[in-house]
Amino acid sequence: TAKADNQTAVMFFRGANGQRYGLELIDNPTLRAKSVATFMAGARTMQ
């Protein structure tokens, strides 16, 4: 379960090369569960 107090979801992770990366989702006017699910699914495809 996630709770948002704003319109932003941020994810940080390390790539296979050891570098750090960040992704940010800004959903306006409110952060929607469907948008967060799509954001997470897209992040899982990154290699």
mmCIF file of C-alpha atoms in Angstrom:
data_model
loop_
_atom_site.group_PDB
_atom_site.id
_atom_site.type_symbol
_atom_site.label_atom_id
_atom_site.label_comp_id
_atom_site.label_asym_id
_atom_site.label_seq_id
_atom_site.Cartn_x
_atom_site.Cartn_y
_atom_site.Cartn_z
ATOM 1 C CA THR A 1 0.000 0.000 0.000
ATOM 2 C CA ALA A 2 1.276 3.438 -0.882
ATOM 3 C CA LYS A 3 0.102 6.836 0.262
ATOM 4 C CA ALA A 4 0.849 10.074 -1.556
ATOM 5 C CA ASP A 5 0.845 13.539 -0.073
ATOM 6 C CA ASN A 6 1.704 15.152 -3.407
ATOM 7 C CA GLN A 7 1.636 14.549 -7.160
ATOM 8 C CA THR A 8 5.029 12.854 -7.477
ATOM 9 C CA ALA A 9 6.341 9.289 -7.374
ATOM 10 C CA VAL A 10 10.129 8.880 -7.393
ATOM 11 C CA MET A 11 12.159 5.697 -7.803
ATOM 12 C CA PHE A 12 15.919 5.288 -7.423
ATOM 13 C CA PHE A 13 17.854 2.172 -8.415
ATOM 14 C CA ARG A 14 21.296 0.909 -9.441
ATOM 15 C CA GLY A 15 21.905 -0.339 -12.948
ATOM 16 C CA ALA A 16 23.877 -3.446 -13.892
ATOM 17 C CA ASN A 17 26.910 -1.185 -14.347
ATOM 18 C CA GLY A 18 26.670 0.023 -10.733
ATOM 19 C CA GLN A 19 25.518 3.532 -11.664
ATOM 20 C CA ARG A 20 22.618 5.149 -9.822
ATOM 21 C CA TYR A 21 19.496 6.196 -11.706
ATOM 22 C CA GLY A 22 16.252 7.914 -10.841
ATOM 23 C CA LEU A 23 12.811 8.074 -12.415
ATOM 24 C CA GLU A 24 10.087 10.537 -11.546
ATOM 25 C CA LEU A 25 6.365 10.474 -12.271
ATOM 26 C CA ILE A 26 4.410 13.705 -11.973
ATOM 27 C CA ASP A 27 0.654 13.174 -12.225
ATOM 28 C CA ASN A 28 -1.613 16.207 -12.278
ATOM 29 C CA PRO A 29 -3.814 17.074 -10.449
ATOM 30 C CA THR A 30 -3.524 13.970 -8.244
ATOM 31 C CA LEU A 31 -1.318 10.906 -8.184
ATOM 32 C CA ARG A 32 -3.509 8.056 -9.470
ATOM 33 C CA ALA A 33 -3.023 4.381 -8.606
ATOM 34 C CA LYS A 34 -3.257 3.407 -12.291
ATOM 35 C CA SER A 35 -0.488 5.855 -13.192
ATOM 36 C CA VAL A 36 1.748 4.527 -10.419
ATOM 37 C CA ALA A 37 1.121 0.940 -11.575
ATOM 38 C CA THR A 38 2.086 1.875 -15.148
ATOM 39 C CA PHE A 39 5.157 3.728 -13.853
ATOM 40 C CA MET A 40 6.264 0.662 -11.860
ATOM 41 C CA ALA A 41 5.631 -1.698 -14.795
ATOM 42 C CA GLY A 42 7.725 0.507 -17.069
ATOM 43 C CA ALA A 43 10.537 0.692 -14.528
ATOM 44 C CA ARG A 44 10.650 -3.110 -14.340
ATOM 45 C CA THR A 45 11.420 -3.276 -18.081
ATOM 46 C CA MET A 46 14.603 -1.207 -17.741
ATOM 47 C CA GLN A 47 17.869 -3.111 -17.872
#
